[in-house]
CSV table of C-alpha atoms and ligand atoms in Angstrom, one decimal:
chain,number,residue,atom,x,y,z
A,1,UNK,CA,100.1,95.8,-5.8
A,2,UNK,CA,97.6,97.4,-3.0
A,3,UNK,CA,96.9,100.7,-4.9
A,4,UNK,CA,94.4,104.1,-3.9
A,5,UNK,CA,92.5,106.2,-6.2
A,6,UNK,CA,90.4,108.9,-5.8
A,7,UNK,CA,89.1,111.9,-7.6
A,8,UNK,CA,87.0,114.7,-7.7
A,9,UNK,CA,83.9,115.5,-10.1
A,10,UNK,CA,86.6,116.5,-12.5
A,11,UNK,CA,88.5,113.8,-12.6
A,12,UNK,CA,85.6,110.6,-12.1
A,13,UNK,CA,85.7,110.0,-15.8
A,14,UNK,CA,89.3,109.1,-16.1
A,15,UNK,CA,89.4,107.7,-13.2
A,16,UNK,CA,86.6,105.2,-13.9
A,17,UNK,CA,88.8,104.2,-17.0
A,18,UNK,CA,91.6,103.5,-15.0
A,19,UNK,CA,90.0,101.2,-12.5
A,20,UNK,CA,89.2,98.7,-14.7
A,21,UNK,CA,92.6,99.1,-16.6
A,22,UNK,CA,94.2,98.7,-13.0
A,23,UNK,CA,92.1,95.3,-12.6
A,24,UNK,CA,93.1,94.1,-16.0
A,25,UNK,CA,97.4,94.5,-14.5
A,26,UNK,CA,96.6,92.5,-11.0
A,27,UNK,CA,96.2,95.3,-8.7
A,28,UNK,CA,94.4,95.5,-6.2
A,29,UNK,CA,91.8,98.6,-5.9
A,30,UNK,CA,90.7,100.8,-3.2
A,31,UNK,CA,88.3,102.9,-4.5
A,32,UNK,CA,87.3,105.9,-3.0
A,33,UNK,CA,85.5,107.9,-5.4
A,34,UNK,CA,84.0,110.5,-6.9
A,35,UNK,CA,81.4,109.3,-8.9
A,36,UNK,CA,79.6,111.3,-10.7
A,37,UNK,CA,79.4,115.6,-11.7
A,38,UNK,CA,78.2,117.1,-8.5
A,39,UNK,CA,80.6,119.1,-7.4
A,40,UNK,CA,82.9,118.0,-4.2
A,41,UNK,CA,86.3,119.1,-2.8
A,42,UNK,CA,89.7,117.7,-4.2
A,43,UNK,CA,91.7,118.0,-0.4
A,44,UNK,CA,89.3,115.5,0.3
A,45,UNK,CA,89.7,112.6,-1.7
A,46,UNK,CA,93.7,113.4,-1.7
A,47,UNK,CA,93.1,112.7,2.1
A,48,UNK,CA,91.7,109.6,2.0
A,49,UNK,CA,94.0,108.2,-0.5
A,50,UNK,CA,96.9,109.9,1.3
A,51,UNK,CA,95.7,108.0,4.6
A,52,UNK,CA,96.0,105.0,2.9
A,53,UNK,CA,99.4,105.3,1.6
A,54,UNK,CA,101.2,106.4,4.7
A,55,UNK,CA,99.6,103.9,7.2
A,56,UNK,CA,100.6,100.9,4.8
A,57,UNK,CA,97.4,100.4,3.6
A,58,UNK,CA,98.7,100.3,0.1
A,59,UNK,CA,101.6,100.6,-1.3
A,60,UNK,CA,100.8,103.4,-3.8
A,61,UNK,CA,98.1,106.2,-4.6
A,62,UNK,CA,96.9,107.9,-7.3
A,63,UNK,CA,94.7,110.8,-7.6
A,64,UNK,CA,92.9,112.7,-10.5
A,65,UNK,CA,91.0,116.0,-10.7
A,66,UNK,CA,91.2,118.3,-13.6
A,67,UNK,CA,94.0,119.7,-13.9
A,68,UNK,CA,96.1,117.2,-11.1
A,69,UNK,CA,97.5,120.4,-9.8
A,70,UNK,CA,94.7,120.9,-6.7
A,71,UNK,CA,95.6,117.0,-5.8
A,72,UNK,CA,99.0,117.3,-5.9
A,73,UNK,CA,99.2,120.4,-4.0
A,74,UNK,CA,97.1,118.5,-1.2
A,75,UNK,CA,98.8,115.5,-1.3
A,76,UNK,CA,102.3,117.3,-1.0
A,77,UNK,CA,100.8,118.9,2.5
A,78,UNK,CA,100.4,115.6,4.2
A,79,UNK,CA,104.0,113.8,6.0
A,80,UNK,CA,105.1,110.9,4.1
A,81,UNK,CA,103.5,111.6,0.9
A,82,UNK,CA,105.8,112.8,-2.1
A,83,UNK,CA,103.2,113.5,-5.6
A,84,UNK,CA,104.0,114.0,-8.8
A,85,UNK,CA,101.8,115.5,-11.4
A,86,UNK,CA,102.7,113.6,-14.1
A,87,UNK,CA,101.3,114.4,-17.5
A,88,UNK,CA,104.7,112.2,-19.8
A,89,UNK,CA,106.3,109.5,-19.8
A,90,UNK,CA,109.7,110.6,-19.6
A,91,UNK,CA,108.4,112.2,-15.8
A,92,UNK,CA,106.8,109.2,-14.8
A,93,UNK,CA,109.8,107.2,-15.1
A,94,UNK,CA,112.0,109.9,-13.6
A,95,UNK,CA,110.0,110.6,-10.3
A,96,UNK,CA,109.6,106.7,-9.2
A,97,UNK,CA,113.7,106.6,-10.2
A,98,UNK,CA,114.7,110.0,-8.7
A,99,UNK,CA,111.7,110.8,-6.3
A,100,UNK,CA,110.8,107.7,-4.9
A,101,UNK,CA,107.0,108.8,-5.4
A,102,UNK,CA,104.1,107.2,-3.7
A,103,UNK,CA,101.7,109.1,-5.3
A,104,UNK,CA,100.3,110.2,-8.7
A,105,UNK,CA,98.6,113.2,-9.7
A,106,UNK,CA,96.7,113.4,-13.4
A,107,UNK,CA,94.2,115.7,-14.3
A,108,UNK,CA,91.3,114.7,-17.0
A,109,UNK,CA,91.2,117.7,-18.7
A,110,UNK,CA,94.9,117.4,-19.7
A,111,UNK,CA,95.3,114.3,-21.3
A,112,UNK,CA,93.4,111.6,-22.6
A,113,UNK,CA,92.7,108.0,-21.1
A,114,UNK,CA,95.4,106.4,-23.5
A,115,UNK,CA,98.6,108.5,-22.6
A,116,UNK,CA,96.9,108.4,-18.9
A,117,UNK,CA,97.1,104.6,-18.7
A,118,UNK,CA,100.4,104.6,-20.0
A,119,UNK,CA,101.7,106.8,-17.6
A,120,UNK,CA,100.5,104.5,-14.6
A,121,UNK,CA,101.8,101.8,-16.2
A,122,UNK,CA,105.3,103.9,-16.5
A,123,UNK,CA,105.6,104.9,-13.0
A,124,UNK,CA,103.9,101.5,-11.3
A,125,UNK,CA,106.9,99.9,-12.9
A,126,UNK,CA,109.6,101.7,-12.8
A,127,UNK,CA,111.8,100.9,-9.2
A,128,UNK,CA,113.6,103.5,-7.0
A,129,UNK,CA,116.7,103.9,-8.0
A,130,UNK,CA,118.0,103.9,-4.6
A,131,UNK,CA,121.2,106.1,-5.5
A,132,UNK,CA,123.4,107.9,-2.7
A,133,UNK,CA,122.5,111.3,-4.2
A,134,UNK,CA,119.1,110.4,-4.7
A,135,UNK,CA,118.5,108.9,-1.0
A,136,UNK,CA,119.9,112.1,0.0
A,137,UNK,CA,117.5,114.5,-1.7
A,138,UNK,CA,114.9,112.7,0.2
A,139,UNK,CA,115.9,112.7,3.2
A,140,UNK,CA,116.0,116.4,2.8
A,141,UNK,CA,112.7,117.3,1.4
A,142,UNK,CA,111.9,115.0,5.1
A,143,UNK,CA,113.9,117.6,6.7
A,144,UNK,CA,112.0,120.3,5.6
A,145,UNK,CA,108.9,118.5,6.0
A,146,UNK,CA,109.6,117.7,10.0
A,147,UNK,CA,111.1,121.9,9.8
A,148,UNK,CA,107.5,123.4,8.9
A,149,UNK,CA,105.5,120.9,10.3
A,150,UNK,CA,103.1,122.4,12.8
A,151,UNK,CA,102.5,118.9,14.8
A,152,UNK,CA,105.2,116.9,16.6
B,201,RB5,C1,87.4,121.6,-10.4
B,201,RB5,O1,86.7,122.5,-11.1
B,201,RB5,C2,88.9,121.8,-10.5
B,201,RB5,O2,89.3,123.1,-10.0
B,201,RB5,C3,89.7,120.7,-9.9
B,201,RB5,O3,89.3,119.5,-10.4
B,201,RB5,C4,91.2,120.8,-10.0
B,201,RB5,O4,91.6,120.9,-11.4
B,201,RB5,C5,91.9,121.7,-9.2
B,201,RB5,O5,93.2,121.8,-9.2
């Protein structure tokens, strides 16, 4: 799978971990930093990876800053993009099932690299469940998202 990552100075570490785990599954990375503690802006690196993920680029994205919250907030902002921050593994299995989510939100200082890999290896496996109810939930949250959008 075609897969984005980015983080922020707060989130580098972790993600440098998961690159290599990433590699080690078969995936194929696009990474587009941060890489190292001077300070940059999280709504930027959820843009890049969010670009990515809603022209087709890849198929999924993941994103880590400290907490995951400031990520997911900004990923949640862009059309096309539905995040989860995901810190379990009973979520990550539910959002890809229920959410259809194309993007992950972790933050470093929450949780360590081992219950981190697992999670991505939770919610890259785990299928859409493709239910009537579920299909419908989606389509409205893309009402709502076409409702307050400020661009045609
Ligand atoms: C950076 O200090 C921190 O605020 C950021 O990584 C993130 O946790 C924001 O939500």
């Amino acid at each position: 799978m075609k897969i984005a990552i980015g983080a922020d100075h707060a989130g580098y570490r972790l993600k440098d971990v998961v690159v290599p785990f990433l590699e080690s599954l078969g995936h194929e990375i696009q990474d587009f930093g941060w890489h190292n503690e001077q300070s940059v802006d999280y709504p930027d690196f959820a843009q890049q990876v969010c670009n990515q993920v809603v022209a087709g680029e890849v198929e999924r994205g993941i994103l880590i800053c400290g907490t995951g919250i400031g990520m997911s907030i900004a990923a949640n902002k862009i059309p096309g993009i539905r995040c989860a921050l995901t810190h379990d593994l009973f979520s990550a299995k539910a959002t890809r099932e229920h959410n259809d989510t194309n993007v992950l939100a972790l933050g470093e200082r929450v949780i360590g690299p081992g219950v981190a890999q697992e999670i991505i290896r939770v919610w890259l496996e785990t299928p859409f469940s493709e239910g009537e109810r579920h299909i419908g939930r989606i389509g409205k949250v893309k009402s709502l998202e076409d409702k307050y959008s400020t661009h045609p």
